[in-house]
Amino acid sequence: MTYEAPVKDMMFNITHIAPNPGELEMAAAVLEEFGRFCAEEIALLNASGDREGSRCDQGLVHTPVGFREAYAKYLEMGWQGLSHPSEFGGQDLPRAVGAAAGEILNAANMSFALCPLLTDGAIEALRHFGSPQMKQTYLPKLVSGTWTGTMNLTEPQAGSDLALLRSRAEAQEDGTYRITGTKIYITYGEHDLAENIIHLVLARTPSAPKGIKGISLFLVPKFLVSADGTLGQRNAIRCQSIEHKLGVRASPTCVMEFEGATGFLIGTENAGLEYMFTMMNAARFAVGVQGVAVGERAYQQALAYAKTRLQGRPVDGSAEGAIAIIHHPDVRRMLAHMRATTEACRALAAFAAGWQDTPDVAMAEFLVPLVKGFCTEMSVQTASLGVQIHGGMGFIEETGAAQHYRDARILPIYEGTTAIQANDLLGRKTLRDGGATAGRIAAMIAQTEVALQQGSPTAQEISARLGSARRDFQAVVAHLLAASTNEAYAGAVPYLMLAGNLVAGWQMARAVLVAEAALARGEDRDFMSAKIATARFYAHHILTETGLQRSRVIDGAASLLDAVF
Ligand SMILES: Cc1cc2nc3c(=O)[nH]c(=O)nc-3n(C[C@H](O)[C@H](O)[C@H](O)COP(=O)(O)OP(=O)(O)OC[C@H]3O[C@@H](n4cnc5c(N)ncnc54)[C@H](O)[C@@H]3O)c2cc1C
C-alpha cells in the first residue's frame, strides 16, 4: 500500500487555520517534495521494518534493512532542519509547516520518524537552555541530523512520576558530572543511523532536594566531543537490551546503563524538570501529530480496500451482484469517521502549531495536551476502524491495517499518558489561571458561531452544534473550578476529550467559513465541497459527543469515586 501526502489539506490548514501563518512561499513545494521523498524512500520500509525489527547485539543496535540508507538520504536533503533556526543550519519554516512535514514522515513510517522526532526535542531544549558553547557544539550537528538526540527520563520505578527518579549526577572538579543509573524505554537510545547520539538525561545531584524540585538535566554524548568538534572517547553508556513490543517495532526501545558517564549540566542544578517541560511540550505536540499521521495512513489504506472489496448487495436492491463495500452505509460511516477525525485533528495541530509561533504562551501551552491527548486517543479509534473495514483481512498482518493499529497504540502512552495530559490540562492550564485561557477559547468559538449563522443552511446547522459543544465546555470548566480536587481530577480525561473534540470541531467549523467563501468565488469546487461535507459529518457524529463528556465530568464524578473493585 502506497502513501500519498495530503499536501492540499495541509496547505489549507497552514494558510487558513493556523494563526500567524508566516512566510509560506516555499511551503507547498517543500511539502510536495518531502511527500514524494517519504513515499518513495521511507514508506516502503514500514512493513519490512515492522517484520524485521531492530536487533541488539552486545550493546550495538542494528536498525532494519534499508533504514541506514534512507536516513543518509534524509540527511543529504536537509530535511531535519525544516523548522529549526537558520542560525544553526535550519530553514526557519513556520511551525505549522514543520508539523505537516512531521505528519508526512510519521505517516510514511512511524518507527523511522521517531529518531528525528526525538532529535527535534533535544534541539528545542538546547536552543532554550543550553550554554552558548553547547549550542555551538551540538546544535548544528543535531539540526543537520548528523547526530541524533534522545530523551532519558524513565526509570524502572519512575514512569509518569518523575519525582521518583534515582539516577545520580556527581560534580567533578573539571565542572563535568559523573552520571550513573538505569534508564528504560529509551527510544533510539542506541542505533546505527548516526555518528553520535546526544542523550538528554534527568538525574539528581547528591545534595538535591527530594521530589521534582531536585532534578537536573544533563547532556551526555555517546562519544565525547573534542574542542575542535571531532569525536573523541566513547562515553560510559551501554545499551543493555531492547524491548519486544506491540508496535513501532522497527524503532529500538532501549534499556540504557549510565556507568559513571561524563555529563554536562544544562542550565542550573535542580531546574531540570522545567527545562524538560520545554522538550516535552515539543515532543508531546509531535506525538499528537503522530496520531494524525497514523490516522491518515490507516484511512488511505481502508479507503483503497473499500473501493475494491466486493461483498453484499445494496440494501435498496439497486444492483443484483455483490458491490464494493464502500457503498454500504456502515462502511461509509466508518470511512467518514476516519476522514473527519483525521482532518479535524490535523487542523487542531496546525492551529496549535501556529500559536507556538506567537508570544501567547498560555494559549500555545493550553493546546499541547489537547493535541497530544485527543489526537492520539482518536488515532487508536481511527486505526481500529481501519481494521474493521478490512474485515478478517484487517486482523491478518499482510494488509498493513493491523500494523497501523498496533503502532497507534503507543501514542496515548508515551510522552505522558492521556491521564497525565489531562492532569496537566486541568491543573496547570485551567485551574491555575482560574479558567482564563479556557474562557478566551470559548469567546473565540462564539465569534465563529456568529459568523457561521450568516452562511448557508449547512453553516447554520454547524453553528448550532458548535454552540451546544461550546456550552458543554463552559459548563464543565465552571464545574471543575468549583469542584473538590478529587471530583475535578475524576473528570480530567473526559474534560480533555471534550476540549480536544471542541477545539478540533471548531477548526472544522472555521474551515467551513473559508470553504463557503471560496465556493462563492467559484474556487476549487471539489476540495471546498468535500471540506464542508466532512465538517458537517464531524459536527453531527463526533462533536455531539461533548454532551456525553459533560455528563461524565459533571454527573459522573461521584459514581467514579465510589466505584468498587
Ligand atoms: C515504545 C516506548 C517508547 C518510549 N520512549 C521513551 C523515551 O524515549 N524516553 C523516556 O524517558 N521514556 C520513554 N518511554 C516511557 C514512557 O514515557 C512511559 O512508559 C510513560 O510515561 C508511562 O510511564 P509508565 O510506563 O511507568 O506507566 P505508569 O506511570 O506506571 O502508569 C500506569 C498507569 O497509571 C496511570 N497513572 C500514573 N500516574 C497517574 C496519575 N498521576 N494520574 C492518573 N493516572 C496515572 C497512567 O495513566 C497509566 O494508565 C517509552 C515507552 C514506550 C513503551
Coordinates of C-alpha atoms and ligand atoms in Angstrom, one line a residue:
M1 CA 0.0 0.0 0.0
T2 CA 1.5 3.3 -1.1
Y3 CA 1.0 6.6 0.8
E4 CA 0.2 10.0 -0.7
A5 CA 0.9 13.0 1.5
P6 CA -2.3 15.1 1.8
V7 CA -0.4 18.3 1.0
K8 CA -3.5 20.2 -0.2
D9 CA -5.3 19.8 3.1
M10 CA -2.1 20.6 5.0
M11 CA -1.7 23.8 3.0
F12 CA -5.3 24.7 3.6
N13 CA -4.7 24.5 7.3
I14 CA -1.4 26.3 7.2
T15 CA -2.9 29.1 5.2
H16 CA -6.4 29.5 6.8
I17 CA -6.4 27.7 10.2
A18 CA -3.0 28.4 11.8
P19 CA -2.9 31.9 13.3
N20 CA 0.2 33.8 12.2
P21 CA 0.9 31.7 9.1
G22 CA 4.3 33.4 8.4
E23 CA 6.3 33.1 5.2
L24 CA 4.6 30.4 3.1
E25 CA 6.1 31.0 -0.3
M26 CA 8.1 27.8 -0.4
A27 CA 5.9 25.7 1.9
A28 CA 3.7 23.8 -0.7
A29 CA 6.7 23.0 -2.8
V30 CA 8.7 21.8 0.2
L31 CA 5.8 19.6 1.4
E32 CA 5.2 18.2 -2.1
E33 CA 8.9 17.3 -2.4
F34 CA 9.0 15.8 1.1
G35 CA 5.9 13.8 0.4
R36 CA 7.4 12.3 -2.7
F37 CA 10.7 11.5 -0.9
C38 CA 8.8 9.9 2.0
A39 CA 6.5 7.9 -0.3
E40 CA 9.5 6.6 -2.4
E41 CA 12.1 6.1 0.3
I42 CA 10.6 5.8 3.7
A43 CA 7.1 4.4 3.4
L44 CA 8.3 1.3 1.6
L45 CA 10.3 0.3 4.7
N46 CA 7.3 0.5 7.0
A47 CA 6.1 -3.1 6.8
S48 CA 9.5 -4.7 6.3
G49 CA 10.9 -2.8 9.3
D50 CA 8.0 -3.9 11.4
R51 CA 8.6 -7.6 10.4
E52 CA 12.3 -7.4 11.0
G53 CA 12.5 -5.1 14.0
S54 CA 15.7 -3.7 15.4
R55 CA 18.3 -6.1 16.9
C56 CA 20.7 -5.6 19.9
D57 CA 23.9 -7.5 19.7
Q58 CA 26.4 -7.0 22.6
G59 CA 25.3 -3.4 23.1
L60 CA 25.2 -2.5 19.4
V61 CA 21.8 -1.9 17.9
H62 CA 21.1 -2.6 14.3
T63 CA 18.1 -1.0 12.6
P64 CA 16.2 -2.9 10.0
V65 CA 17.5 -3.3 6.4
G66 CA 17.2 -0.1 4.4
F67 CA 17.0 2.3 7.4
R68 CA 20.6 3.4 7.3
E69 CA 20.4 4.2 3.6
A70 CA 17.1 6.0 4.0
Y71 CA 18.4 8.0 6.9
A72 CA 21.5 9.0 4.9
K73 CA 19.3 10.3 2.1
Y74 CA 17.1 12.1 4.7
L75 CA 20.2 13.9 5.9
E76 CA 21.6 14.6 2.4
M77 CA 18.4 16.5 1.6
G78 CA 18.5 18.6 4.8
W79 CA 15.0 17.6 6.0
Q80 CA 15.8 17.6 9.7
G81 CA 16.3 21.3 9.8
L82 CA 13.0 22.4 8.2
S83 CA 11.6 24.4 11.0
H84 CA 14.7 25.0 13.0
P85 CA 16.6 28.3 13.1
S86 CA 18.8 29.2 10.2
E87 CA 21.4 30.3 12.7
F88 CA 22.2 26.6 13.3
G89 CA 21.7 25.5 9.7
G90 CA 17.9 25.1 9.6
Q91 CA 15.4 26.6 7.2
D92 CA 13.3 28.6 9.6
L93 CA 9.9 27.4 8.2
P94 CA 6.9 28.1 10.4
R95 CA 5.9 25.5 13.0
A96 CA 2.7 24.7 11.1
V97 CA 4.8 23.7 8.1
G98 CA 7.1 21.7 10.4
A99 CA 4.1 19.9 11.9
A100 CA 2.9 19.0 8.4
A101 CA 6.3 17.6 7.5
G102 CA 6.3 15.6 10.8
E103 CA 2.9 14.2 9.8
I104 CA 4.2 13.1 6.4
L105 CA 7.3 11.4 7.8
N106 CA 5.3 9.6 10.5
A107 CA 2.6 8.5 8.1
A108 CA 5.3 7.0 5.9
N109 CA 7.0 5.2 8.7
M110 CA 6.4 5.9 12.4
S111 CA 9.3 3.8 13.6
F112 CA 11.7 5.6 11.4
A113 CA 10.3 9.0 12.2
L114 CA 10.8 8.6 15.9
C115 CA 14.5 9.2 15.6
P116 CA 14.1 12.7 14.0
L117 CA 11.2 13.4 16.4
L118 CA 13.5 12.9 19.5
T119 CA 16.2 14.9 17.8
D120 CA 13.7 17.8 17.4
G121 CA 13.0 17.6 21.2
A122 CA 16.7 17.8 22.0
I123 CA 17.2 20.7 19.7
E124 CA 14.3 22.5 21.4
A125 CA 15.8 22.0 24.9
L126 CA 19.3 23.1 23.9
R127 CA 18.1 26.1 22.0
H128 CA 16.3 27.4 25.0
F129 CA 18.5 26.3 27.9
G130 CA 21.9 25.3 26.5
S131 CA 25.0 27.4 27.1
P132 CA 26.4 29.3 24.1
Q133 CA 29.2 26.8 23.9
M134 CA 26.8 23.9 24.0
K135 CA 24.7 25.4 21.3
Q136 CA 27.7 26.0 19.1
T137 CA 29.0 22.4 19.6
Y138 CA 25.8 20.4 19.3
L139 CA 23.0 22.3 17.6
P140 CA 24.4 22.4 14.0
K141 CA 25.1 18.7 14.1
L142 CA 21.6 18.0 15.5
V143 CA 19.9 20.4 13.1
S144 CA 21.6 18.7 10.2
G145 CA 20.7 15.2 11.7
T146 CA 24.3 14.1 11.6
W147 CA 23.9 13.5 15.4
T148 CA 20.6 12.4 16.9
G149 CA 19.0 13.2 20.2
T150 CA 17.3 11.2 22.9
M151 CA 15.2 11.9 26.0
N152 CA 16.2 9.9 29.1
L153 CA 13.5 10.3 31.7
T154 CA 12.0 6.9 32.5
E155 CA 13.5 4.5 35.1
P156 CA 12.0 1.2 36.3
Q157 CA 10.4 2.9 39.3
A158 CA 9.8 6.3 37.7
G159 CA 7.4 6.5 34.8
S160 CA 4.6 9.0 35.0
D161 CA 6.0 10.1 38.4
L162 CA 9.4 11.6 37.7
A163 CA 9.7 12.6 41.4
L164 CA 10.8 9.0 42.0
L165 CA 13.8 9.0 39.7
R166 CA 17.1 7.9 41.2
S167 CA 19.9 8.4 38.6
R168 CA 22.8 10.2 40.2
A169 CA 25.0 13.0 39.0
E170 CA 28.2 13.8 40.9
A171 CA 30.0 17.0 40.2
Q172 CA 33.7 16.6 39.2
E173 CA 36.5 19.1 39.7
D174 CA 36.6 19.9 36.0
G175 CA 33.0 21.1 36.0
T176 CA 31.6 17.9 34.4
Y177 CA 29.4 15.4 36.2
R178 CA 29.5 11.6 36.5
I179 CA 26.1 10.2 35.6
T180 CA 25.2 6.8 37.0
G181 CA 21.8 5.0 36.7
T182 CA 19.5 2.9 34.6
K183 CA 17.1 4.4 32.2
I184 CA 14.4 2.3 30.5
Y185 CA 12.3 2.6 27.3
I186 CA 14.7 5.0 25.7
T187 CA 13.7 5.5 22.1
Y188 CA 16.7 5.3 19.7
G189 CA 19.0 5.2 22.8
E190 CA 21.4 3.3 20.7
H191 CA 21.4 2.7 16.9
D192 CA 23.5 2.6 13.8
L193 CA 22.0 5.6 11.9
A194 CA 24.2 8.4 13.1
E195 CA 27.8 9.1 14.2
N196 CA 26.9 10.3 17.6
I197 CA 23.9 10.3 20.0
I198 CA 23.3 13.2 22.3
H199 CA 21.4 11.9 25.4
L200 CA 19.5 14.4 27.5
V201 CA 19.3 12.8 30.9
L202 CA 17.4 13.7 34.1
A203 CA 19.4 12.9 37.3
R204 CA 19.9 14.1 40.8
T205 CA 22.9 15.6 42.5
P206 CA 23.7 14.3 46.0
S207 CA 22.5 17.4 47.7
A208 CA 19.4 17.8 45.6
P209 CA 16.0 18.3 47.4
K210 CA 13.6 15.3 47.2
G211 CA 10.9 15.1 44.5
I212 CA 10.7 17.0 41.3
K213 CA 12.4 20.1 42.7
G214 CA 15.7 18.1 42.9
I215 CA 16.0 17.0 39.3
S216 CA 18.7 18.4 37.0
L217 CA 19.2 18.0 33.2
F218 CA 22.4 16.8 31.7
L219 CA 23.8 16.4 28.2
V220 CA 25.6 13.1 27.9
P221 CA 27.0 12.3 24.5
K222 CA 27.6 8.8 23.3
F223 CA 31.0 10.0 22.0
L224 CA 32.7 12.9 23.8
V225 CA 33.3 15.8 21.6
S226 CA 36.7 17.4 21.4
A227 CA 37.2 21.2 21.4
D228 CA 37.6 21.2 17.6
G229 CA 34.3 19.4 17.2
T230 CA 35.7 16.0 16.3
L231 CA 34.5 12.9 18.1
G232 CA 36.7 11.6 20.9
Q233 CA 36.4 8.9 23.5
R234 CA 33.3 6.6 23.9
N235 CA 31.4 7.6 27.0
A236 CA 30.5 5.1 29.7
I237 CA 27.0 4.4 28.4
R238 CA 25.8 1.0 27.4
C239 CA 22.6 -0.3 25.8
Q240 CA 21.8 -3.4 27.8
S241 CA 18.9 -4.7 25.7
I242 CA 16.0 -3.6 23.6
E243 CA 12.3 -4.3 24.2
H244 CA 10.0 -6.6 22.2
K245 CA 6.9 -4.5 21.6
L246 CA 3.3 -4.4 20.3
G247 CA 4.0 -1.7 17.8
V248 CA 6.7 0.7 16.4
R249 CA 8.8 -2.5 16.3
A250 CA 11.5 -1.1 14.0
S251 CA 12.4 1.6 16.4
P252 CA 14.8 0.4 19.2
T253 CA 13.4 1.0 22.7
C254 CA 16.5 0.6 24.8
V255 CA 17.5 -0.1 28.4
M256 CA 20.4 2.3 28.9
E257 CA 23.1 1.9 31.6
F258 CA 25.0 5.1 32.6
E259 CA 28.1 3.8 34.3
G260 CA 29.8 7.0 35.6
A261 CA 29.3 8.6 32.2
T262 CA 30.6 12.1 31.6
G263 CA 27.7 14.6 31.6
F264 CA 27.4 18.4 31.2
L265 CA 24.9 20.3 33.2
I266 CA 22.3 22.2 31.2
G267 CA 21.3 25.5 32.9
T268 CA 21.4 25.3 36.6
E269 CA 21.1 22.4 39.1
N270 CA 17.6 21.4 40.2
A271 CA 15.8 23.2 37.3
G272 CA 15.8 20.1 35.1
L273 CA 12.2 19.4 35.1
E274 CA 11.4 22.9 33.9
Y275 CA 13.8 22.5 31.0
M276 CA 12.4 19.1 30.3
F277 CA 8.9 20.5 30.0
T278 CA 10.1 22.6 27.1
M279 CA 11.4 19.5 25.4
M280 CA 8.3 17.5 26.5
N281 CA 5.9 20.2 25.1
A282 CA 7.7 19.9 21.8
A283 CA 7.7 16.1 21.9
R284 CA 4.1 15.9 23.2
F285 CA 2.9 18.1 20.3
A286 CA 4.9 15.9 17.9
V287 CA 3.3 12.7 19.3
G288 CA -0.1 14.3 18.7
V289 CA 1.0 14.8 15.1
Q290 CA 2.0 11.1 15.0
G291 CA -1.7 10.4 15.8
V292 CA -2.8 12.4 12.8
A293 CA -0.2 10.6 10.7
V294 CA -1.2 7.1 11.6
G295 CA -4.9 8.1 11.2
E296 CA -4.2 9.3 7.7
R297 CA -2.3 6.3 6.7
A298 CA -5.0 4.0 8.1
Y299 CA -7.6 6.0 6.3
Q300 CA -5.9 5.9 2.9
Q301 CA -5.4 2.1 3.2
A302 CA -9.1 1.5 4.3
L303 CA -10.4 3.7 1.5
A304 CA -8.5 1.8 -1.2
Y305 CA -9.6 -1.5 0.2
A306 CA -13.3 -0.4 0.5
K307 CA -13.3 0.5 -3.2
T308 CA -12.1 -2.9 -4.3
R309 CA -13.5 -5.5 -1.9
L310 CA -16.8 -6.8 -3.4
Q311 CA -19.3 -8.1 -0.8
G312 CA -23.0 -8.0 -0.3
R313 CA -25.8 -6.5 -2.2
P314 CA -27.1 -2.9 -1.9
V315 CA -29.8 -2.5 0.8
D316 CA -32.1 -0.7 -1.7
G317 CA -31.9 -3.5 -4.2
S318 CA -30.3 -1.3 -6.9
A319 CA -27.9 -3.9 -8.1
E320 CA -28.1 -7.7 -8.4
G321 CA -24.5 -8.7 -7.8
A322 CA -22.0 -8.1 -5.0
I323 CA -20.9 -4.4 -4.8
A324 CA -17.8 -2.7 -3.5
I325 CA -18.2 -2.4 0.3
I326 CA -17.7 1.4 0.1
H327 CA -21.4 1.5 -1.0
H328 CA -22.7 0.0 2.3
P329 CA -23.9 2.7 4.7
D330 CA -22.0 1.4 7.6
V331 CA -18.7 1.2 5.7
R332 CA -19.3 4.8 4.7
R333 CA -19.9 5.7 8.3
M334 CA -16.6 4.2 9.3
L335 CA -14.7 5.8 6.4
A336 CA -16.3 9.2 7.1
H337 CA -15.5 8.9 10.8
M338 CA -11.8 8.1 9.9
R339 CA -11.6 11.0 7.5
A340 CA -13.4 13.6 9.6
T341 CA -11.4 12.7 12.7
T342 CA -8.1 12.9 10.9
E343 CA -8.9 16.2 9.2
A344 CA -10.1 17.7 12.4
C345 CA -7.0 16.6 14.3
R346 CA -4.8 17.8 11.5
A347 CA -6.5 21.2 11.7
L348 CA -6.2 21.2 15.5
A349 CA -2.5 20.5 15.3
A350 CA -2.0 23.3 12.7
F351 CA -3.9 25.7 14.9
A352 CA -1.8 24.8 17.9
A353 CA 1.4 25.0 15.9
G354 CA 0.5 28.5 14.7
W355 CA 0.1 29.7 18.3
Q356 CA 3.6 28.4 19.1
D357 CA 4.9 31.0 16.7
T358 CA 3.2 33.8 18.6
P359 CA 4.1 35.3 22.0
D360 CA 0.9 33.9 23.5
V361 CA 2.5 31.2 25.6
A362 CA -0.7 30.5 27.7
M363 CA -2.7 29.7 24.6
A364 CA 0.1 27.6 23.0
E365 CA 0.5 25.6 26.1
F366 CA -3.2 25.1 26.7
L367 CA -3.4 23.4 23.2
V368 CA -0.5 21.0 23.7
P369 CA -2.3 18.4 25.9
L370 CA -5.3 18.7 23.5
V371 CA -3.2 17.8 20.6
K372 CA -1.3 15.0 22.4
G373 CA -4.3 13.6 24.3
F374 CA -7.2 14.0 21.9
C375 CA -5.4 13.3 18.6
T376 CA -3.7 10.2 19.9
E377 CA -6.8 8.7 21.6
M378 CA -8.7 9.3 18.3
S379 CA -5.9 7.7 16.3
V380 CA -6.4 4.4 18.1
Q381 CA -10.1 4.6 17.2
T382 CA -9.3 5.5 13.6
A383 CA -6.8 2.7 13.2
S384 CA -9.3 0.3 14.8
L385 CA -11.9 1.3 12.3
G386 CA -9.3 0.8 9.6
V387 CA -9.0 -2.8 10.8
Q388 CA -12.8 -3.2 10.9
I389 CA -13.2 -2.0 7.3
H390 CA -10.8 -4.7 6.2
G391 CA -12.9 -7.4 8.0
G392 CA -10.9 -10.6 8.6
M393 CA -8.1 -9.2 6.4
G394 CA -7.7 -6.4 8.9
F395 CA -6.7 -8.9 11.5
I396 CA -4.2 -10.6 9.2
E397 CA -0.8 -8.8 9.2
E398 CA -0.3 -8.8 5.4
T399 CA -2.6 -5.8 4.6
G400 CA -0.8 -3.4 7.0
A401 CA -4.0 -2.3 8.7
A402 CA -3.1 -4.3 11.8
Q403 CA 0.3 -2.6 11.9
H404 CA -1.3 0.9 12.0
Y405 CA -3.5 -0.3 14.9
R406 CA -0.5 -1.7 16.8
D407 CA 1.6 1.4 16.1
A408 CA -1.1 3.8 17.1
R409 CA -1.5 2.1 20.5
I410 CA 1.7 3.5 22.0
L411 CA 0.7 7.1 21.2
P412 CA -1.7 7.7 24.2
I413 CA 1.0 6.1 26.4
Y414 CA 4.4 7.6 25.8
E415 CA 5.4 11.3 26.4
G416 CA 2.9 11.2 29.3
T417 CA -0.2 9.0 29.2
T418 CA -3.6 10.6 28.4
A419 CA -4.3 10.8 32.1
I420 CA -1.1 12.8 32.6
Q421 CA -2.0 15.1 29.7
A422 CA -5.5 15.5 31.3
N423 CA -4.0 16.4 34.7
D424 CA -1.8 18.9 33.0
L425 CA -4.7 20.5 31.2
L426 CA -6.8 20.6 34.3
G427 CA -4.3 21.6 36.9
R428 CA -1.6 23.7 35.2
K429 CA -3.6 25.1 32.3
T430 CA -7.2 25.5 33.5
L431 CA -7.4 25.8 37.3
R432 CA -4.2 27.7 37.7
D433 CA -5.4 30.7 35.7
G434 CA -8.9 30.4 37.0
G435 CA -10.2 29.3 33.6
A436 CA -9.0 32.4 31.8
T437 CA -7.5 30.7 28.8
A438 CA -10.4 28.3 28.5
G439 CA -12.7 31.4 28.6
R440 CA -10.7 33.1 25.8
I441 CA -11.2 30.0 23.7
A442 CA -14.9 29.9 24.4
A443 CA -15.2 33.5 23.4
M444 CA -13.4 33.0 20.1
I445 CA -15.6 30.0 19.3
A446 CA -18.7 32.1 20.0
Q447 CA -17.5 34.5 17.3
T448 CA -17.2 31.7 14.8
E449 CA -20.7 30.6 15.6
V450 CA -22.0 34.1 14.8
A451 CA -20.1 34.2 11.5
L452 CA -21.5 30.7 10.6
Q453 CA -25.0 32.0 11.2
Q454 CA -24.6 34.3 8.3
G455 CA -23.7 31.4 5.9
S456 CA -25.6 28.6 4.2
P457 CA -28.1 26.3 6.0
T458 CA -25.3 23.8 6.5
A459 CA -23.1 26.5 8.1
Q460 CA -26.0 27.4 10.4
E461 CA -26.5 23.8 11.3
I462 CA -22.8 23.5 12.2
S463 CA -23.1 26.8 14.2
A464 CA -25.8 25.3 16.3
R465 CA -23.8 22.1 17.0
L466 CA -20.7 24.1 17.8
G467 CA -22.6 26.4 20.2
S468 CA -24.0 23.4 22.0
A469 CA -20.5 21.9 22.4
R470 CA -19.1 25.2 23.5
R471 CA -21.7 25.5 26.2
D472 CA -20.9 21.9 27.3
F473 CA -17.2 23.1 27.6
Q474 CA -18.1 26.2 29.6
A475 CA -20.4 24.3 32.0
V476 CA -17.6 21.8 32.5
V477 CA -14.9 24.4 33.2
A478 CA -17.3 26.2 35.6
H479 CA -17.9 22.9 37.4
L480 CA -14.2 22.0 37.6
L481 CA -13.3 25.4 39.0
A482 CA -15.8 24.8 41.8
A483 CA -15.4 21.1 42.4
S484 CA -13.3 19.4 45.1
T485 CA -9.9 18.3 44.0
N486 CA -10.8 14.6 43.9
E487 CA -14.0 15.3 42.0
A488 CA -12.2 17.6 39.5
Y489 CA -9.5 15.1 38.7
A490 CA -12.1 12.3 38.4
G491 CA -13.3 14.2 35.4
A492 CA -9.9 15.1 33.9
V493 CA -9.8 12.7 31.0
P494 CA -13.4 13.4 29.8
Y495 CA -12.6 17.1 30.1
L496 CA -9.6 16.7 27.9
M497 CA -11.6 14.7 25.4
L498 CA -14.3 17.3 25.4
A499 CA -11.9 20.2 25.0
G500 CA -10.0 18.4 22.2
N501 CA -13.2 17.5 20.4
L502 CA -14.5 21.0 20.7
V503 CA -11.3 22.8 19.6
A504 CA -10.8 20.3 16.7
G505 CA -14.5 20.7 15.7
W506 CA -14.1 24.5 15.9
Q507 CA -11.3 24.3 13.3
M508 CA -13.6 22.3 11.0
A509 CA -16.2 25.0 11.5
R510 CA -13.7 27.7 10.7
A511 CA -12.8 25.7 7.6
V512 CA -16.5 25.9 6.5
L513 CA -16.3 29.7 6.6
V514 CA -13.2 29.6 4.3
A515 CA -14.7 27.0 2.0
E516 CA -18.1 28.7 1.6
A517 CA -16.3 32.0 0.7
A518 CA -14.1 30.1 -1.8
L519 CA -17.1 28.4 -3.4
A520 CA -18.9 31.8 -3.7
R521 CA -15.8 32.9 -5.7
G522 CA -16.1 29.8 -7.7
E523 CA -12.7 28.5 -6.5
D524 CA -11.7 24.8 -6.0
R525 CA -15.2 23.3 -6.0
D526 CA -14.3 19.7 -5.3
F527 CA -11.9 20.4 -2.4
M528 CA -14.1 23.0 -0.8
S529 CA -17.3 21.0 -1.1
A530 CA -15.6 18.0 0.4
K531 CA -14.3 20.1 3.3
I532 CA -17.9 21.3 4.0
A533 CA -19.2 17.7 3.8
T534 CA -16.5 16.5 6.2
A535 CA -17.1 19.3 8.6
R536 CA -20.8 18.6 8.6
F537 CA -20.2 14.9 9.4
Y538 CA -17.9 15.9 12.2
A539 CA -20.5 18.2 13.7
H540 CA -23.1 15.5 13.7
H541 CA -21.2 12.4 14.5
I542 CA -18.3 13.5 16.6
L543 CA -18.8 17.0 18.1
T544 CA -22.1 15.8 19.6
E545 CA -20.1 13.5 21.9
T546 CA -19.3 16.6 24.1
G547 CA -22.7 16.1 25.7
L548 CA -21.6 12.7 26.9
Q549 CA -18.3 14.0 28.2
R550 CA -20.1 16.8 30.0
S551 CA -22.2 14.3 31.8
R552 CA -19.2 12.2 32.7
V553 CA -17.4 15.2 34.3
I554 CA -20.4 16.8 36.0
D555 CA -22.7 13.9 36.9
G556 CA -20.2 11.1 36.9
A557 CA -17.5 12.0 39.4
A558 CA -19.4 10.6 42.4
S559 CA -20.0 7.2 40.9
L560 CA -16.4 7.0 39.7
L561 CA -15.1 7.9 43.1
D562 CA -17.5 5.3 44.7
A563 CA -16.6 2.5 42.2
V564 CA -15.9 -0.8 43.9
F565 CA -13.1 -3.1 42.8
Ligands
LIG1 C1 7.8 2.3 23.0 C2 8.1 3.2 24.1 C3 9.0 4.3 23.9 C4 9.3 5.2 25.0 N1 10.2 6.1 24.8 C5 10.7 6.8 25.8 C6 11.8 7.7 25.7 O1 12.4 7.9 24.6 N2 12.3 8.3 26.8 C7 11.7 8.1 28.1 O2 12.2 8.7 29.0 N3 10.6 7.3 28.2 C8 10.1 6.7 27.1 N4 9.0 5.8 27.3 C9 8.4 5.7 28.6 C10 7.0 6.3 28.6 O3 7.1 7.7 28.5 C11 6.3 5.8 29.8 O4 6.0 4.4 29.6 C12 5.0 6.6 30.1 O5 5.3 7.9 30.6 C13 4.2 5.9 31.2 O6 5.0 5.5 32.3 P1 4.9 4.0 32.9 O7 5.1 3.1 31.7 O8 5.9 3.9 34.0 O9 3.4 3.9 33.4 P2 2.9 4.3 34.8 O10 3.4 5.6 35.2 O11 3.2 3.1 35.8 O12 1.3 4.3 34.5 C14 0.5 3.2 34.6 C15 -1.0 3.7 34.5 O13 -1.3 4.6 35.6 C16 -1.7 5.8 35.2 N5 -1.2 6.9 36.1 C17 0.0 7.0 36.6 N6 0.1 8.2 37.3 C18 -1.1 8.8 37.3 C19 -1.6 10.0 37.8 N7 -0.9 10.8 38.5 N8 -2.9 10.3 37.5 C20 -3.7 9.5 36.8 N9 -3.2 8.3 36.3 C21 -1.9 8.0 36.5 C22 -1.2 6.0 33.8 O14 -2.0 6.9 33.0 C23 -1.3 4.6 33.3 O15 -2.6 4.3 32.8 C24 8.7 5.0 26.2 C25 7.8 3.9 26.4 C26 7.5 3.1 25.4 C27 6.5 1.9 25.7

